[in-house]
PDB file of C-alpha atoms in Angstrom:
ATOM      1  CA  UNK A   1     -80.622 -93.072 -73.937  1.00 88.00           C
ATOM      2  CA  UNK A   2     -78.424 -92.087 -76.455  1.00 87.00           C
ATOM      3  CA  UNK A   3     -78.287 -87.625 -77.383  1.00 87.00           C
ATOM      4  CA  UNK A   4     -79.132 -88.449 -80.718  1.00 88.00           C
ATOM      5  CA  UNK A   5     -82.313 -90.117 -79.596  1.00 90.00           C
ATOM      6  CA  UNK A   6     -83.590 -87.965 -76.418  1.00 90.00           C
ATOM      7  CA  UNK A   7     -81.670 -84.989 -77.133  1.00 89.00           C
ATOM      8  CA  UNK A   8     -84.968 -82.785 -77.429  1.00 90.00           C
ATOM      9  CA  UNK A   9     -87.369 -85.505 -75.240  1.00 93.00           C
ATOM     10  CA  UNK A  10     -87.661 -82.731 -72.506  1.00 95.00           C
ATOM     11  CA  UNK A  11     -88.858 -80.324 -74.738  1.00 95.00           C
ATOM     12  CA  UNK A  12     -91.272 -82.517 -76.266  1.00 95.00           C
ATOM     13  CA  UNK A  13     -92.456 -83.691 -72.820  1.00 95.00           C
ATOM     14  CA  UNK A  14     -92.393 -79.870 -71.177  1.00 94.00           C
ATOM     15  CA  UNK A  15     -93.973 -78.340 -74.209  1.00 95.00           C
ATOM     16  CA  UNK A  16     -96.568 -80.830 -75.171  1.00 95.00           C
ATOM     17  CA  UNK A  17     -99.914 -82.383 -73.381  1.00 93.00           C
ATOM     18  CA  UNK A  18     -98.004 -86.286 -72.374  1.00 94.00           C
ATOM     19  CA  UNK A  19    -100.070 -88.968 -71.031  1.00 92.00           C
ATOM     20  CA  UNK A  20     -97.200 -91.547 -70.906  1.00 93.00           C
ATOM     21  CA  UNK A  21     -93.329 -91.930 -71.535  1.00 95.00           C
ATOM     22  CA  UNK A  22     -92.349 -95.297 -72.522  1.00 95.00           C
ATOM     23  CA  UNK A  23     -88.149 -96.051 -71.950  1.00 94.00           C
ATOM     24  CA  UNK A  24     -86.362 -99.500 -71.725  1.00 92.00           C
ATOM     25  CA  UNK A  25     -85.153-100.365 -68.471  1.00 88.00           C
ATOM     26  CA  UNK A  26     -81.690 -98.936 -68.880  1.00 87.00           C
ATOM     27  CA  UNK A  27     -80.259 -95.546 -67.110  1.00 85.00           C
ATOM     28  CA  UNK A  28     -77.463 -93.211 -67.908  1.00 86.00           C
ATOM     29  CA  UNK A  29     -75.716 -90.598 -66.412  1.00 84.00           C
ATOM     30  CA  UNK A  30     -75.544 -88.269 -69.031  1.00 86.00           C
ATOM     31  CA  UNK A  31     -76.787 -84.306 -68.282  1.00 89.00           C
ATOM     32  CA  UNK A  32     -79.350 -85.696 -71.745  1.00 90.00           C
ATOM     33  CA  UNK A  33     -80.939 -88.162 -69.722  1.00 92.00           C
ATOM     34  CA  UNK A  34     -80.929 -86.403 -66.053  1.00 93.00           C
ATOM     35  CA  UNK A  35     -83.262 -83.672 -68.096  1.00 94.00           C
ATOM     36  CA  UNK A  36     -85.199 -86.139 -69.186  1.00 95.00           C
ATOM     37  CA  UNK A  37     -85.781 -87.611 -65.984  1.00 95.00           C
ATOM     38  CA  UNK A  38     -86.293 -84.432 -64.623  1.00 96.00           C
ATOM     39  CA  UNK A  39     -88.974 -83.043 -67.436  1.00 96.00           C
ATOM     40  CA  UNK A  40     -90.887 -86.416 -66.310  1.00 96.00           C
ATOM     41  CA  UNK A  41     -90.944 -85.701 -62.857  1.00 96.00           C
ATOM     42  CA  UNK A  42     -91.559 -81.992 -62.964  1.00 95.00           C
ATOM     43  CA  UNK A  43     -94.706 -82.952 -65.028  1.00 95.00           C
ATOM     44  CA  UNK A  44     -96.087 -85.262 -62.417  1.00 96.00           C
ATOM     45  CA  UNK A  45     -95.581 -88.382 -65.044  1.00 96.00           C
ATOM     46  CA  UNK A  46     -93.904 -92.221 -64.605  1.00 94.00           C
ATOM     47  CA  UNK A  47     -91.567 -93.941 -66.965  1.00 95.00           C
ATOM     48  CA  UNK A  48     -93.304 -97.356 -68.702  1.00 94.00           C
ATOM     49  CA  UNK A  49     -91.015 -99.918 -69.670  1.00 94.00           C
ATOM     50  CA  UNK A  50     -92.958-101.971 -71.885  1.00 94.00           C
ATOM     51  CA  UNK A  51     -92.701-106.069 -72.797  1.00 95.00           C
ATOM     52  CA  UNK A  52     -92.557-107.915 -75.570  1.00 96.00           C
ATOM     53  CA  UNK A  53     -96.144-108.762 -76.735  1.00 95.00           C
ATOM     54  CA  UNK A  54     -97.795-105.437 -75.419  1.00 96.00           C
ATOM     55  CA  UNK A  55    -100.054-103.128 -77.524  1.00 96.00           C
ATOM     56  CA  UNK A  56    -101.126 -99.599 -76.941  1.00 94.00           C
ATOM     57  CA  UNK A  57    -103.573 -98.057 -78.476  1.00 91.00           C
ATOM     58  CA  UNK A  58    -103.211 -94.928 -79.597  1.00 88.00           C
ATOM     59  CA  UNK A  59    -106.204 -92.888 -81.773  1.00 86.00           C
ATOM     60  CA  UNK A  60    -107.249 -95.987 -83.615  1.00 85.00           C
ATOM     61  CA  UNK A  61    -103.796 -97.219 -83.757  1.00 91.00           C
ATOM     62  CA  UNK A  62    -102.649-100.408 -82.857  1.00 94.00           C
ATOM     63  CA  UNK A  63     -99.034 -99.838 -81.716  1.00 97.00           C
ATOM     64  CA  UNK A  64     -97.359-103.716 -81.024  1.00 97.00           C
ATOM     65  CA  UNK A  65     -94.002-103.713 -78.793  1.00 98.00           C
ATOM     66  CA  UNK A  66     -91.846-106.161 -80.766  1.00 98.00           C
ATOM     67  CA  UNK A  67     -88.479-105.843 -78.080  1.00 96.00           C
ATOM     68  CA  UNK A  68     -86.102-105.591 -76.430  1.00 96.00           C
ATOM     69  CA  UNK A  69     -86.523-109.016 -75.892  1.00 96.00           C
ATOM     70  CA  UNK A  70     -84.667-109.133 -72.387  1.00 95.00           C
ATOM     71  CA  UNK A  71     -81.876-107.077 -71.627  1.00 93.00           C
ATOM     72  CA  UNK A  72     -78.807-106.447 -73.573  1.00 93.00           C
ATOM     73  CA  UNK A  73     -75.119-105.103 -72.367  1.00 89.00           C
ATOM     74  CA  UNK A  74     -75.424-102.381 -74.759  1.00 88.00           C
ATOM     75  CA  UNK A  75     -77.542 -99.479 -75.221  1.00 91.00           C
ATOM     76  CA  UNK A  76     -78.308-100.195 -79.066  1.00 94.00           C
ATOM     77  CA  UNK A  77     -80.227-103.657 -78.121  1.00 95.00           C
ATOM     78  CA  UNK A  78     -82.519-102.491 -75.309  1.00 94.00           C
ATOM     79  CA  UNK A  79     -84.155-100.358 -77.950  1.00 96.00           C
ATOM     80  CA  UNK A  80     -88.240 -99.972 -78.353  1.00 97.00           C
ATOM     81  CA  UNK A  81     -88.992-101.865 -81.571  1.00 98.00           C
ATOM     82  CA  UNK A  82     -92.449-100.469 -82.390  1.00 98.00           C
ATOM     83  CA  UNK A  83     -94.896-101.766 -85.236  1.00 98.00           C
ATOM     84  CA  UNK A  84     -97.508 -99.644 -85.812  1.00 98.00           C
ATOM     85  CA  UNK A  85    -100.454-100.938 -87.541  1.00 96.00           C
ATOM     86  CA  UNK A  86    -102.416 -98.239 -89.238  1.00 95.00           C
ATOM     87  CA  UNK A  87    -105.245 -99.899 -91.391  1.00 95.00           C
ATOM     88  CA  UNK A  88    -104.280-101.798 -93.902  1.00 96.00           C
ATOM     89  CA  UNK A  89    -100.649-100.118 -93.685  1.00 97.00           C
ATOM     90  CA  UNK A  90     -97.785-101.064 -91.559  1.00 98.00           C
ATOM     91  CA  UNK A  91     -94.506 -99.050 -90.355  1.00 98.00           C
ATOM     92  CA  UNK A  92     -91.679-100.612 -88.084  1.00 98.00           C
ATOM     93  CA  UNK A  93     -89.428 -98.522 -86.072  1.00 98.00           C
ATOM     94  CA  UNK A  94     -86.744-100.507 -84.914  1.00 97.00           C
ATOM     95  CA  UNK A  95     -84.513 -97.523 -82.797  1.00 95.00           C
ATOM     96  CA  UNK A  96     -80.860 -98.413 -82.856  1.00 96.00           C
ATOM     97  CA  UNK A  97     -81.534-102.646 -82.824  1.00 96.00           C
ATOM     98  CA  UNK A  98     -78.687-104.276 -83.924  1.00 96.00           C
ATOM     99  CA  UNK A  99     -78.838-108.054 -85.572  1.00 97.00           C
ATOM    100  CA  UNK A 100     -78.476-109.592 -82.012  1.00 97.00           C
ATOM    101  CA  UNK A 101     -81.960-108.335 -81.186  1.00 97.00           C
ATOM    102  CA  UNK A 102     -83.288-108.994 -84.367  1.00 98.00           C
ATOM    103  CA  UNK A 103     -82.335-112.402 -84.101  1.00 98.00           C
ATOM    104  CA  UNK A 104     -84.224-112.337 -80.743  1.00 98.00           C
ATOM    105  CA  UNK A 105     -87.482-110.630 -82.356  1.00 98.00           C
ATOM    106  CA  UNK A 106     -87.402-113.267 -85.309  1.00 98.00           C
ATOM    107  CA  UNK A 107     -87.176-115.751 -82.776  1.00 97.00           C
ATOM    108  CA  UNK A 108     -90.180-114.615 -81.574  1.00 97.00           C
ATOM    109  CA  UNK A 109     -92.456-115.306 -84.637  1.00 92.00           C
ATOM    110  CA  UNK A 110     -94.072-111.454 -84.589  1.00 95.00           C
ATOM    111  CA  UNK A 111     -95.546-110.902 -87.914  1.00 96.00           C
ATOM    112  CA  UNK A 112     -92.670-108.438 -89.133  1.00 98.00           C
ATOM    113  CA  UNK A 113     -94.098-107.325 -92.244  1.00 98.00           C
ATOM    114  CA  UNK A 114     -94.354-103.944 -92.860  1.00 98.00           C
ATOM    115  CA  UNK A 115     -94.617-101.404 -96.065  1.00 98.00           C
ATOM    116  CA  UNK A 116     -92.115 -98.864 -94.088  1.00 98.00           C
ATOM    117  CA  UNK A 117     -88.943 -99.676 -92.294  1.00 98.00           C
ATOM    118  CA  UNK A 118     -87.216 -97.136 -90.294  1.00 98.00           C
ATOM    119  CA  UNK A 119     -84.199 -98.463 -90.853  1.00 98.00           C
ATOM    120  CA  UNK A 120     -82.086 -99.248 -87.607  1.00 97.00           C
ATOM    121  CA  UNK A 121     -79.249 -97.666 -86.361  1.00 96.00           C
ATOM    122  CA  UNK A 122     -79.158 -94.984 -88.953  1.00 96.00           C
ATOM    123  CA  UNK A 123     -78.054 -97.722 -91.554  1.00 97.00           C
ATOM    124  CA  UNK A 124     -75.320 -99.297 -89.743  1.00 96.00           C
ATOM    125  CA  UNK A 125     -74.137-102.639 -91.003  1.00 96.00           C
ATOM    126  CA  UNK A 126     -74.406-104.518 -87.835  1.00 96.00           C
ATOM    127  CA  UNK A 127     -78.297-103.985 -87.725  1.00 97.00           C
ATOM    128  CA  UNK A 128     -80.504-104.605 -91.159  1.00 97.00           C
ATOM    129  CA  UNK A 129     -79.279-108.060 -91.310  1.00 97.00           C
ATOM    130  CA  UNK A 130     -80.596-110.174 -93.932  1.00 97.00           C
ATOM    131  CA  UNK A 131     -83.208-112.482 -92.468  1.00 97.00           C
ATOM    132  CA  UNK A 132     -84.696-109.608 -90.543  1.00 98.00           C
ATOM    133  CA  UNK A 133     -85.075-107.828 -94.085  1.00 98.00           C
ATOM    134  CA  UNK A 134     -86.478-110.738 -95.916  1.00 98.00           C
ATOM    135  CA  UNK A 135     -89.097-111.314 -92.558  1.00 98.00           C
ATOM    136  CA  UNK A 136     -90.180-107.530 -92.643  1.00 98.00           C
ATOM    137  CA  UNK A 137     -90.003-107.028 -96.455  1.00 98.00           C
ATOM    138  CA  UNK A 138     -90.113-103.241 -96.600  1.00 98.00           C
ATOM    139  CA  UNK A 139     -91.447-101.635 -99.689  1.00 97.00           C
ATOM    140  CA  UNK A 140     -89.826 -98.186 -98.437  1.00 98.00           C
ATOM    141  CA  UNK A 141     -86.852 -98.024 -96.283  1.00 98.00           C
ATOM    142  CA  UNK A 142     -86.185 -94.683 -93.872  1.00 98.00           C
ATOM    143  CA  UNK A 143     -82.993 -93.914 -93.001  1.00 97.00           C
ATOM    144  CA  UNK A 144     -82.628 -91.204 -90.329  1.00 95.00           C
ATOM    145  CA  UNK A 145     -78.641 -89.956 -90.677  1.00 94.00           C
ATOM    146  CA  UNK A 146     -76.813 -87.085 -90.206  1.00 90.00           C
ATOM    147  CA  UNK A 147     -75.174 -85.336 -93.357  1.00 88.00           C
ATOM    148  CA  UNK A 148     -71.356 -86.263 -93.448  1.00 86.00           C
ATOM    149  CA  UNK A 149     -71.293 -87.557 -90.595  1.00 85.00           C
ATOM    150  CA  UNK A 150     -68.170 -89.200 -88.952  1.00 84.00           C
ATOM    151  CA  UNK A 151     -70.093 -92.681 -88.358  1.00 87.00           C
ATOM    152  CA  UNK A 152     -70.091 -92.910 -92.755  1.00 90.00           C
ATOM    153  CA  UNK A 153     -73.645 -94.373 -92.005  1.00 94.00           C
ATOM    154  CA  UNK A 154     -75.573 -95.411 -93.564  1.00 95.00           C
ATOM    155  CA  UNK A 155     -73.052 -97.963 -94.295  1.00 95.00           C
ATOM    156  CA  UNK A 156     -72.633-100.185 -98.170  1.00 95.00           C
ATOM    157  CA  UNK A 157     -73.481-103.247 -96.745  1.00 96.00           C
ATOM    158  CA  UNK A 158     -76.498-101.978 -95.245  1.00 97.00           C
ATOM    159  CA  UNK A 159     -77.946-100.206 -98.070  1.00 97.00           C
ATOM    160  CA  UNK A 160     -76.763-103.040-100.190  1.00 97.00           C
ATOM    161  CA  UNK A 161     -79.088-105.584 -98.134  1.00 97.00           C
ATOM    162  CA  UNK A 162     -81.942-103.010 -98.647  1.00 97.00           C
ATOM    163  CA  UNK A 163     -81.490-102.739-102.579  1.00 96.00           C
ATOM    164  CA  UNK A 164     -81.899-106.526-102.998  1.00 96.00           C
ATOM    165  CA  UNK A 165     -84.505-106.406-101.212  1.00 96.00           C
ATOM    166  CA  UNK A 166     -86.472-103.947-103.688  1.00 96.00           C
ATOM    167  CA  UNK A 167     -87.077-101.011-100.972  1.00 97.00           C
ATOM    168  CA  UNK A 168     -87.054 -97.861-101.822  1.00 96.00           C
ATOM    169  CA  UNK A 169     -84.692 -95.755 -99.918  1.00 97.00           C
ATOM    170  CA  UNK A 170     -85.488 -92.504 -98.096  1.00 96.00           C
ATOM    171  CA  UNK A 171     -82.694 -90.385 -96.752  1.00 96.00           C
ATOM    172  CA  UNK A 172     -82.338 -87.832 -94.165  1.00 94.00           C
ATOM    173  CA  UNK A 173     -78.654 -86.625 -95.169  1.00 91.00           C
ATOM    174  CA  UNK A 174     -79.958 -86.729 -98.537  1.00 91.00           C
ATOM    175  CA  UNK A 175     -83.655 -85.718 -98.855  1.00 91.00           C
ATOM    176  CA  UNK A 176     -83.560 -83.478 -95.705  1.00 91.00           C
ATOM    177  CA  UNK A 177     -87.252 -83.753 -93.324  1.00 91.00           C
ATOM    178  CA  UNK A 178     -89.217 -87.046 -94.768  1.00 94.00           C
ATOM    179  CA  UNK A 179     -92.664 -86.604 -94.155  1.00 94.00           C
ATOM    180  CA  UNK A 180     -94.496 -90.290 -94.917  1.00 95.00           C
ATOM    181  CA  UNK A 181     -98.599 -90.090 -94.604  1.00 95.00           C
ATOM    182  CA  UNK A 182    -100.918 -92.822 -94.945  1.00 95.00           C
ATOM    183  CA  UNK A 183    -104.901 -93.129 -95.055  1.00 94.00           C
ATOM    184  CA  UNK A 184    -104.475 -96.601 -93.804  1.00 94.00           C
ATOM    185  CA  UNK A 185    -104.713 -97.729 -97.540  1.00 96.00           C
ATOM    186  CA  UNK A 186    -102.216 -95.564 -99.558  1.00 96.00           C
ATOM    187  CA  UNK A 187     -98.744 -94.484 -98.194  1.00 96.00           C
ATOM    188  CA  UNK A 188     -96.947 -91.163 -99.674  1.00 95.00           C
ATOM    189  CA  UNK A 189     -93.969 -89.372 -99.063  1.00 94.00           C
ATOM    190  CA  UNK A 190     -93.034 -85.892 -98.774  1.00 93.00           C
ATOM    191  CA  UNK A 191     -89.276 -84.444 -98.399  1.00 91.00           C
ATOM    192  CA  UNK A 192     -89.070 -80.824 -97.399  1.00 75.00           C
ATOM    193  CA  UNK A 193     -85.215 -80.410 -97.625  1.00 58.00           C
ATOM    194  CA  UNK A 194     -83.612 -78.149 -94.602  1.00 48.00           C
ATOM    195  CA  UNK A 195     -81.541 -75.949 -95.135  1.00 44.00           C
ATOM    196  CA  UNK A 196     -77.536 -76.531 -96.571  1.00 41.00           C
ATOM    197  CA  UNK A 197     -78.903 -79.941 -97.246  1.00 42.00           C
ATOM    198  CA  UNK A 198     -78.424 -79.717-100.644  1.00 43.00           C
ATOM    199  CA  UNK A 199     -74.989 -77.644-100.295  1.00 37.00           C
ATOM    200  CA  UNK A 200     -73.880 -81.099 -98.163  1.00 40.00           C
ATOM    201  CA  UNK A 201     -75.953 -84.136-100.458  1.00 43.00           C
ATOM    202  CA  UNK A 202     -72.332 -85.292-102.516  1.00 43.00           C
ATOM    203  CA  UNK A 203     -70.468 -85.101 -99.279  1.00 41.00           C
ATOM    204  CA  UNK A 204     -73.125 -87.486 -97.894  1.00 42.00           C
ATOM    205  CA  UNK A 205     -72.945 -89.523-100.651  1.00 42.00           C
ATOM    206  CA  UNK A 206     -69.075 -90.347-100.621  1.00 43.00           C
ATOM    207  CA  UNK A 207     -69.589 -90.728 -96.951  1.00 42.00           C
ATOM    208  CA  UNK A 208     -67.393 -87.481 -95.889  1.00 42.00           C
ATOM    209  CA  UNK A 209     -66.454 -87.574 -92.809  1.00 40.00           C
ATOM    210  CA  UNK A 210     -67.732 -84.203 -90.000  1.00 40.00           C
ATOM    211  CA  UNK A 211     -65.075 -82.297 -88.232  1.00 42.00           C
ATOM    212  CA  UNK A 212     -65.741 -84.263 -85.007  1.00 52.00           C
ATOM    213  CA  UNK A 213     -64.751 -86.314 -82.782  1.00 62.00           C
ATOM    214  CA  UNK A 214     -66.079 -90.500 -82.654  1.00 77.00           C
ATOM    215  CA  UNK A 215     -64.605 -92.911 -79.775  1.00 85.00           C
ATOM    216  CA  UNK A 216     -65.161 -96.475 -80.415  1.00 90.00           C
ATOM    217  CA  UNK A 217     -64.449 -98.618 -77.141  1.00 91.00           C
ATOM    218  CA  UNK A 218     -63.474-102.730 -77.272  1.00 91.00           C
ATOM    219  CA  UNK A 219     -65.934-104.588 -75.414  1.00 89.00           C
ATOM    220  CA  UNK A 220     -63.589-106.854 -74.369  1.00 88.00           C
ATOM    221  CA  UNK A 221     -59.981-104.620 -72.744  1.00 90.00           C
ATOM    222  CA  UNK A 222     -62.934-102.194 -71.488  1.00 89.00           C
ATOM    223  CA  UNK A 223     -60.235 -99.406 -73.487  1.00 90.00           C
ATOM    224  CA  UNK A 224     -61.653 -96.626 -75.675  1.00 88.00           C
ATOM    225  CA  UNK A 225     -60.104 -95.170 -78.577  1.00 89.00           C
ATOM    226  CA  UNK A 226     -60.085 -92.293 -81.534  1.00 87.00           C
ATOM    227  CA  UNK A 227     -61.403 -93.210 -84.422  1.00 81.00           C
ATOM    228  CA  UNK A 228     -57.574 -93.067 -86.242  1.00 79.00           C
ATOM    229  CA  UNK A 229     -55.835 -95.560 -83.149  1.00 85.00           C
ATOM    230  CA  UNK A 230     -53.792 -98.108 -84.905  1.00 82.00           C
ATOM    231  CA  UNK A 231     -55.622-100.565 -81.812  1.00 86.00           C
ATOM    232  CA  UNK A 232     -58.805-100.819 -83.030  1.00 88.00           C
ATOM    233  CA  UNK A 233     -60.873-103.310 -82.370  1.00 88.00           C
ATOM    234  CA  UNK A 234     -62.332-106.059 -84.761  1.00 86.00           C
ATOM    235  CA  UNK A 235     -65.910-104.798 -85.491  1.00 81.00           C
ATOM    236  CA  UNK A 236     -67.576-107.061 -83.568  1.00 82.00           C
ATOM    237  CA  UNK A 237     -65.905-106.220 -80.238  1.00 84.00           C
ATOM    238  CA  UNK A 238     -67.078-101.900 -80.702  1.00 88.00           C
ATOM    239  CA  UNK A 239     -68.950-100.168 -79.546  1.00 87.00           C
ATOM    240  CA  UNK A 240     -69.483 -96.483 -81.109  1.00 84.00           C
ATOM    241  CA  UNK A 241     -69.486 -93.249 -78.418  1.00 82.00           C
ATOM    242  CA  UNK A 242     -70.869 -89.597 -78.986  1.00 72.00           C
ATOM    243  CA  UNK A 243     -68.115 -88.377 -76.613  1.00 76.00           C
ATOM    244  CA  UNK A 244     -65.573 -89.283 -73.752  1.00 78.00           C
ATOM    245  CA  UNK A 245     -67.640 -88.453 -71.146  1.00 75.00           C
ATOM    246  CA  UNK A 246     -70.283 -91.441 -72.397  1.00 78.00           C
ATOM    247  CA  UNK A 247     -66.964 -94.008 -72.765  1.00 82.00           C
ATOM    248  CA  UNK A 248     -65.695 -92.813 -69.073  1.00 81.00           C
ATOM    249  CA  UNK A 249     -69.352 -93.238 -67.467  1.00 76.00           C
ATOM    250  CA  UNK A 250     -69.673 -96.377 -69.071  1.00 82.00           C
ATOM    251  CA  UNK A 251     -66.390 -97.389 -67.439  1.00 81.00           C
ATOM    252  CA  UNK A 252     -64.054 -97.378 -70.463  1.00 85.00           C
ATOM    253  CA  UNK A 253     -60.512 -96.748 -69.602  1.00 88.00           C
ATOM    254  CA  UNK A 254     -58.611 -94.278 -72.222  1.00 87.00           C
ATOM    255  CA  UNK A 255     -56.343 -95.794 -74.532  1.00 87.00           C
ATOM    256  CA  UNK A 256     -52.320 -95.268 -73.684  1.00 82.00           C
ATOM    257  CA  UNK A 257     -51.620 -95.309 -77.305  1.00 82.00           C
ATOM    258  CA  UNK A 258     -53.976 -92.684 -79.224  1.00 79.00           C
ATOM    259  CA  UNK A 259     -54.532 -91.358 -75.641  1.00 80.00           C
ATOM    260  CA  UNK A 260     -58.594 -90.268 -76.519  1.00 82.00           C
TER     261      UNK A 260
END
């Protein structure tokens, strides 16, 4: 339910001819997700939350729901992991899964493989692990990521992982709007860069940090901080926030130190 994900989902569901809306089974209380919620029940509609296993079929398509595999504390985890299986091609779209639920979907024994990966959680280094690579073995790798932004995703490791893998990387920060097309036998790519994309492409590179604001809470003291508080937590107790409001709803407590 994060902005970045549904941020235009009421636009999409007002403005277009929507059959069904497919969410995990997770709420927030963000003004984002009440107009979600609202654009689905002014147009009559009711939220699926699908399980592991399911398939929908969609023109010819064979879309397979690969997870959430149960339910996760976080937001990131619950995500939609989607394999869509479009002749003899193959793309994965894994949302913001982290390695925790890829160790859940491997688990599983799904057939993983696919020719295109969108990579998850915008190339952060918790998700991508390395046995969920090797199981999906991507020849083209999608990274959807905002140009400098304050995250530095995609992150080394991550794209590290990717390269020794052989994929070929795509970038939004980089490459602006990535257009992939298949005919169920051949796969190509076309990037229509947007505009200042190219005025921003070394920033993205060196991972320059935007002009805004990131709070990264500890799962365990339930505190939230600025990204510069000398209390951070280790990496595996954070979580990553688009703004106070999110850490306050979520029932973070400000930090008395950096005081967020």
């Amino acid at each position: 339910p994060h902005e970045d994900h549904i941020g235009s989902l009421d636009a999409i569901i007002n403005h277009f001819d929507v059959d069904a809306v497919y969410m995990p089974k997770i709420m927030h209380t963000s003004k984002t997700f009440e107009d979600v919620l609202d654009a689905v029940a002014n147009k009559g509609l009711k939220i699926k939350s699908p399980d592991p296993g399911d398939t929908i079929d969609f023109n010819g398509l064979e879309i397979e729901v690969l997870g959430p595999q149960r339910e996760y504390k976080d937001f990131n985890n619950n995500s939609i992991v989607l394999k869509v299986n479009a002749g003899e091609t193959a793309f994965l779209f894994t949302g913001d899964a982290e390695e925790t639920a890829e160790k859940d979907i491997l688990q599983a024994d799904y057939d993983l493989q696919a020719d295109v990966l969108k990579v998850g959680h915008h190339g952060s280094s918790t998700s991508s692990s390395q046995a969920f690579l090797q199981a999906v073995k991507p020849k083209y790798a999608v990274i959807s990521v905002g140009v400098g932004n304050s995250y530095h995703h995609p992150e080394e490791e991550a794209l590290q992982r990717l390269q020794s893998i052989g994929a070929e990387i795509y970038r939004t920060d980089l490459q602006g709007n990535i257009v992939c097309t298949t005919d169920g036998k051949n796969i190509a790519f076309n990037c229509n860069s947007v505009s200042g994309t190219e005025v921003y492409a070394d920033a993205a590179r060196n991972n320059t940090p935007a002009e805004e604001v990131v709070y990264i809470a500890n799962k365990k003291s339930k505190k939230f901080h600025l990204e510069s508080c000398a209390s951070l937590p280790d990496e595996e107790n954070r979580i990553y926030l688009e703004d106070r409001e999110e850490a306050i709803s979520l029932g973070y407590t400000p930090c008395g130190t950096c005081k967020p």
